[in-house]
CSV table of C-alpha atoms in Angstrom, one decimal:
chain,number,residue,atom,x,y,z
A,1,MET,CA,-25.0,126.5,134.6
A,2,GLY,CA,-23.0,129.3,136.7
A,3,ARG,CA,-20.7,128.7,139.1
A,4,GLY,CA,-21.9,128.6,142.7
A,5,LYS,CA,-20.8,131.2,145.3
A,6,ILE,CA,-18.8,130.2,148.1
A,7,GLU,CA,-18.5,131.7,151.5
A,8,ILE,CA,-15.7,134.0,151.9
A,9,LYS,CA,-14.2,132.8,155.4
A,10,ARG,CA,-11.2,131.2,156.6
A,11,ILE,CA,-10.7,127.7,155.3
A,12,GLU,CA,-10.1,125.6,158.6
A,13,ASN,CA,-8.7,122.4,156.8
A,14,GLN,CA,-4.9,123.1,156.3
A,15,THR,CA,-4.6,121.2,153.1
A,16,SER,CA,-7.5,122.8,151.6
A,17,ARG,CA,-6.3,125.9,152.8
A,18,GLN,CA,-2.8,125.6,151.0
A,19,VAL,CA,-4.4,124.2,147.6
A,20,THR,CA,-6.7,127.3,147.6
A,21,PHE,CA,-3.7,129.5,148.5
A,22,SER,CA,-1.6,128.3,145.5
A,23,LYS,CA,-4.6,128.5,143.1
A,24,ARG,CA,-5.7,131.9,144.0
A,25,ARG,CA,-2.1,133.2,144.2
A,26,ALA,CA,-1.4,132.0,140.8
A,27,GLY,CA,-4.4,133.7,139.4
A,28,LEU,CA,-3.9,136.9,141.0
A,29,LEU,CA,-0.3,137.2,139.7
A,30,LYS,CA,-1.6,136.3,136.1
A,31,LYS,CA,-4.4,139.0,136.6
A,32,ALA,CA,-1.5,141.7,137.8
A,33,ARG,CA,0.6,140.6,134.9
A,34,GLU,CA,-2.4,141.0,132.5
A,35,LEU,CA,-3.3,144.4,133.9
A,36,SER,CA,0.1,145.6,133.5
A,37,VAL,CA,0.5,144.5,129.8
A,38,LEU,CA,-2.9,145.5,128.6
A,39,CYS,CA,-3.2,148.8,130.5
A,40,ASP,CA,0.4,149.9,130.8
A,41,ALA,CA,0.1,150.1,134.4
A,42,GLN,CA,2.8,150.0,136.9
A,43,ILE,CA,2.2,147.2,139.6
A,44,GLY,CA,3.9,145.9,142.6
A,45,LEU,CA,2.0,142.8,144.1
A,46,ILE,CA,3.7,141.5,147.5
A,47,ILE,CA,2.1,138.5,149.0
A,48,PHE,CA,3.2,136.5,152.4
A,49,SER,CA,1.6,133.0,152.9
A,50,SER,CA,0.6,131.8,156.8
A,51,THR,CA,3.9,130.3,156.9
A,52,GLY,CA,5.9,133.8,156.0
A,53,LYS,CA,7.1,132.9,152.5
A,54,LEU,CA,7.1,135.8,150.2
A,55,PHE,CA,5.8,136.0,146.8
A,56,GLU,CA,6.0,139.2,144.7
A,57,TYR,CA,5.5,140.6,141.2
A,58,CYS,CA,6.7,143.9,139.9
A,59,SER,CA,5.8,145.4,136.4
A,60,GLN,CA,8.6,146.5,134.1
A,61,PRO,CA,10.8,148.7,133.8
A,62,PRO,CA,10.2,150.1,137.3
A,63,SER,CA,11.7,147.9,140.3
A,64,MET,CA,10.0,147.0,143.3
A,65,GLU,CA,11.7,149.6,145.1
A,66,GLN,CA,11.0,152.4,142.8
A,67,ILE,CA,7.2,151.6,143.1
A,68,ILE,CA,7.5,151.6,147.0
A,69,GLU,CA,9.2,155.0,146.9
A,70,ARG,CA,6.6,156.4,144.4
A,71,TYR,CA,3.9,155.0,146.9
A,72,ILE,CA,5.6,156.9,149.7
A,73,LYS,CA,5.9,160.2,147.8
A,74,VAL,CA,2.4,160.2,146.6
A,75,THR,CA,0.7,159.0,150.1
A,76,GLY,CA,2.9,161.0,152.4
A,77,VAL,CA,3.7,157.8,154.4
A,78,GLN,CA,7.0,157.8,156.4
A,79,ILE,CA,8.5,154.7,157.2
A,80,PRO,CA,10.3,154.7,160.4
A,81,GLU,CA,13.9,154.2,160.3
A,82,GLN,CA,15.3,151.9,162.6
A,83,ASP,CA,17.9,153.4,164.9
A,84,ASN,CA,20.2,150.4,166.4
A,85,ARG,CA,22.4,152.6,168.4
A,86,LEU,CA,20.5,152.7,171.4
A,87,GLU,CA,20.1,148.9,171.3
A,88,LEU,CA,23.9,148.5,170.8
A,89,GLN,CA,24.7,150.5,173.5
A,90,THR,CA,22.4,148.7,175.6
A,91,GLU,CA,24.0,145.6,174.6
A,92,VAL,CA,27.5,146.8,175.1
A,93,ALA,CA,26.7,147.9,178.8
A,94,LYS,CA,25.3,144.7,179.6
A,95,MET,CA,28.4,142.9,178.1
A,96,ARG,CA,30.8,145.3,180.0
A,97,LYS,CA,28.6,144.4,183.4
A,98,GLU,CA,29.0,140.7,182.8
A,99,THR,CA,32.9,140.9,182.1
A,100,HIS,CA,33.4,143.0,185.3
A,101,ASN,CA,31.4,140.3,187.4
A,102,LEU,CA,33.3,137.7,185.9
A,103,GLN,CA,36.8,139.5,186.4
A,104,LEU,CA,35.4,140.0,190.3
A,105,SER,CA,34.6,136.3,190.8
A,106,LEU,CA,38.0,135.3,189.4
A,107,LYS,CA,39.8,137.5,191.5
A,108,ARG,CA,37.8,136.4,194.6
A,109,TYR,CA,38.4,132.6,193.6
A,110,MET,CA,42.1,133.4,193.2
A,111,CYS,CA,41.9,135.3,196.7
A,112,GLU,CA,43.1,138.6,195.4
A,113,ASP,CA,40.2,140.6,196.6
A,114,MET,CA,38.3,139.4,199.9
A,115,SER,CA,37.8,142.5,201.7
A,116,SER,CA,34.4,143.3,200.0
A,117,ILE,CA,33.0,139.6,200.5
A,118,HIS,CA,30.6,138.9,202.9
A,119,TYR,CA,30.2,135.8,205.1
A,120,GLU,CA,27.4,134.4,203.1
A,121,GLU,CA,29.4,134.7,200.0
A,122,LEU,CA,32.4,133.2,201.7
A,123,ASP,CA,30.6,130.5,202.7
A,124,LYS,CA,29.3,129.8,199.5
A,125,MET,CA,32.3,130.0,197.6
A,126,GLU,CA,33.9,127.5,200.2
A,127,GLN,CA,31.2,125.1,199.3
A,128,GLN,CA,31.7,125.4,195.4
A,129,LEU,CA,35.5,125.0,196.1
A,130,GLU,CA,35.1,122.0,198.0
A,131,ILE,CA,32.9,120.3,195.3
A,132,ALA,CA,35.6,121.5,192.9
A,133,VAL,CA,38.4,119.9,194.9
A,134,ASP,CA,36.3,116.6,195.0
A,135,LYS,CA,35.9,116.7,191.1
A,136,VAL,CA,39.7,117.1,190.7
A,137,ARG,CA,40.5,114.5,193.0
A,138,ASN,CA,38.1,112.2,191.5
A,139,ARG,CA,39.7,112.7,188.1
A,140,LYS,CA,43.2,112.4,189.4
A,141,TYR,CA,42.3,108.9,191.0
A,142,GLN,CA,40.7,107.7,187.6
A,143,LEU,CA,43.8,108.7,185.8
A,144,LEU,CA,46.1,107.1,188.2
A,145,GLN,CA,43.9,104.0,187.9
A,146,GLN,CA,43.9,103.9,184.3
A,147,GLN,CA,47.8,104.1,184.2
A,148,GLN,CA,48.1,101.3,186.9
A,149,ASP,CA,45.7,99.1,184.8
A,150,ASN,CA,48.0,99.9,181.4
A,151,VAL,CA,51.2,99.0,183.5
A,152,ARG,CA,49.5,95.9,184.7
A,153,ARG,CA,48.4,94.8,181.2
A,154,THR,CA,52.0,95.7,179.7
A,155,MET,CA,53.8,93.8,182.5
A,156,GLN,CA,51.3,90.6,181.6
A,157,MET,CA,51.9,90.9,178.2
A,158,HIS,CA,55.6,91.1,178.6
A,159,GLU,CA,55.5,87.9,181.1
A,160,ARG,CA,53.5,86.0,178.3
A,161,GLN,CA,56.0,87.0,175.5
A,162,THR,CA,58.8,85.8,177.8
A,163,ALA,CA,56.9,82.6,178.6
A,164,MET,CA,56.6,81.8,175.0
A,165,MET,CA,60.1,82.6,174.5
A,166,GLN,CA,61.3,80.2,177.2
A,167,GLN,CA,59.3,77.6,176.0
A,168,ALA,CA,60.7,78.2,172.3
A,169,MET,CA,64.2,77.8,173.5
A,170,GLU,CA,63.4,74.9,175.4
A,171,GLN,CA,61.9,73.0,172.4
A,172,GLN,CA,65.1,74.1,170.4
A,173,HIS,CA,67.3,72.7,173.1
A,174,ALA,CA,65.5,69.3,173.2
A,175,ALA,CA,65.4,69.1,169.5
A,176,ALA,CA,69.2,69.5,169.3
A,177,ALA,CA,69.7,67.0,172.1
A,178,LEU,CA,67.8,64.4,170.2
A,179,GLU,CA,69.7,65.2,166.9
A,180,ALA,CA,73.0,64.8,169.0
A,181,LYS,CA,72.4,61.4,170.6
A,182,PRO,CA,72.6,59.3,167.2
A,183,VAL,CA,75.8,61.1,166.5
A,184,GLU,CA,77.2,60.0,169.8
A,185,ALA,CA,76.2,56.5,169.6
A,186,GLN,CA,77.6,56.2,166.1
A,187,GLN,CA,81.0,57.3,167.3
A,188,MET,CA,80.9,54.9,170.1
A,189,LEU,CA,80.4,52.1,167.6
A,190,ASP,CA,83.2,53.3,165.7
A,191,GLN,CA,85.8,53.0,168.4
A,192,PHE,CA,85.4,49.1,168.2
A,193,PRO,CA,86.7,47.3,165.0
A,194,PHE,CA,84.8,44.4,163.5
A,195,PHE,CA,85.4,41.9,160.8
A,196,GLY,CA,83.3,41.0,158.1
A,197,ASP,CA,80.3,42.7,156.4
A,198,GLU,CA,78.1,43.0,159.3
A,199,HIS,CA,78.5,46.0,161.7
A,200,PRO,CA,76.3,46.9,164.4
A,201,SER,CA,73.9,49.7,163.9
A,202,SER,CA,73.0,50.3,167.6
A,203,VAL,CA,74.4,50.1,171.1
A,204,LEU,CA,72.4,47.0,171.4
A,205,GLN,CA,73.7,45.2,168.7
A,206,LEU,CA,77.1,46.2,169.9
A,207,ALA,CA,76.5,44.4,173.2
A,208,THR,CA,75.5,40.9,171.7
A,209,ALA,CA,78.1,41.4,169.1
A,210,ILE,CA,80.9,41.3,171.6
A,211,PRO,CA,82.8,37.8,171.5
A,212,PRO,CA,83.0,35.9,174.6
A,213,GLN,CA,86.8,35.6,174.6
A,214,PHE,CA,86.7,39.4,174.9
A,215,HIS,CA,87.4,40.0,178.7
A,216,PRO,CA,87.3,43.6,180.1
A,217,TYR,CA,90.2,44.9,182.0
A,218,ARG,CA,90.3,44.5,185.8
A,219,LEU,CA,91.7,46.9,187.8
A,220,GLN,CA,94.5,45.7,190.0
A,221,PRO,CA,94.9,46.9,193.8
A,222,SER,CA,97.7,49.1,194.6
A,223,GLN,CA,98.7,46.9,197.7
A,224,PRO,CA,99.5,43.2,197.0
A,225,ASN,CA,97.0,40.5,198.4
A,226,LEU,CA,97.9,39.3,202.0
A,227,GLN,CA,97.1,35.8,200.9
A,228,ASP,CA,99.4,35.7,198.0
A,229,SER,CA,102.1,37.1,200.2
A,230,ASN,CA,101.9,34.3,202.7
A,231,LEU,CA,101.8,31.5,200.1
A,232,GLN,CA,105.0,32.9,198.7
A,233,LEU,CA,106.8,32.8,202.2
A,234,ARG,CA,105.7,29.1,202.9
A,235,THR,CA,107.1,28.1,199.5
A,236,ASN,CA,110.7,29.9,200.3
A,237,TYR,CA,110.8,28.0,203.5
A,238,GLU,CA,110.0,24.6,202.2
């Protein structure tokens, strides 16, 4: 049973088209290689896919360039040489014009050449300068606000550190005072002699341990008592 003929037309399905291209391209390259080997023919085959990808085959020993040159000589086809000098000159002239315009604009904004500027251009320049000044001023205020925020955060951090250091110093002073009180109490206890084995260990025990015959000293007035003086005078008269 023979193979059925297919209609030669563009395959609309992209996947089927790519599969068919791969199969037919491989078959075409195989046939070109067989023809070159069997018949000692010089073959140059160039294939571009629909996506622009290049596939080529060239029989040996000549290269693809030699085959193209031979084809040009035999057929008399002339390949036009690309002269890029005109294109380069056009590009250079365009760049020079743009540079000149930029220099003029810079001079105008620096107020170096204002004689050739019309009223409309001056009005437009004034509006652009006002917009630029507003942007610069807004950026300046933004930076100042950031600096103020940084200074405020730094001061708050220093205040917290100072408060923490002060609190730590107060705690140290309080601890030192608590440690010094038992020593002072012990020194006061050591000033009073006691007999026996029992010795008071606190000021409260010291107060209860003082004997009743121990009387504190009483301060005498610097002037004698008037009643005692009168009593002495009566005794002398009698």
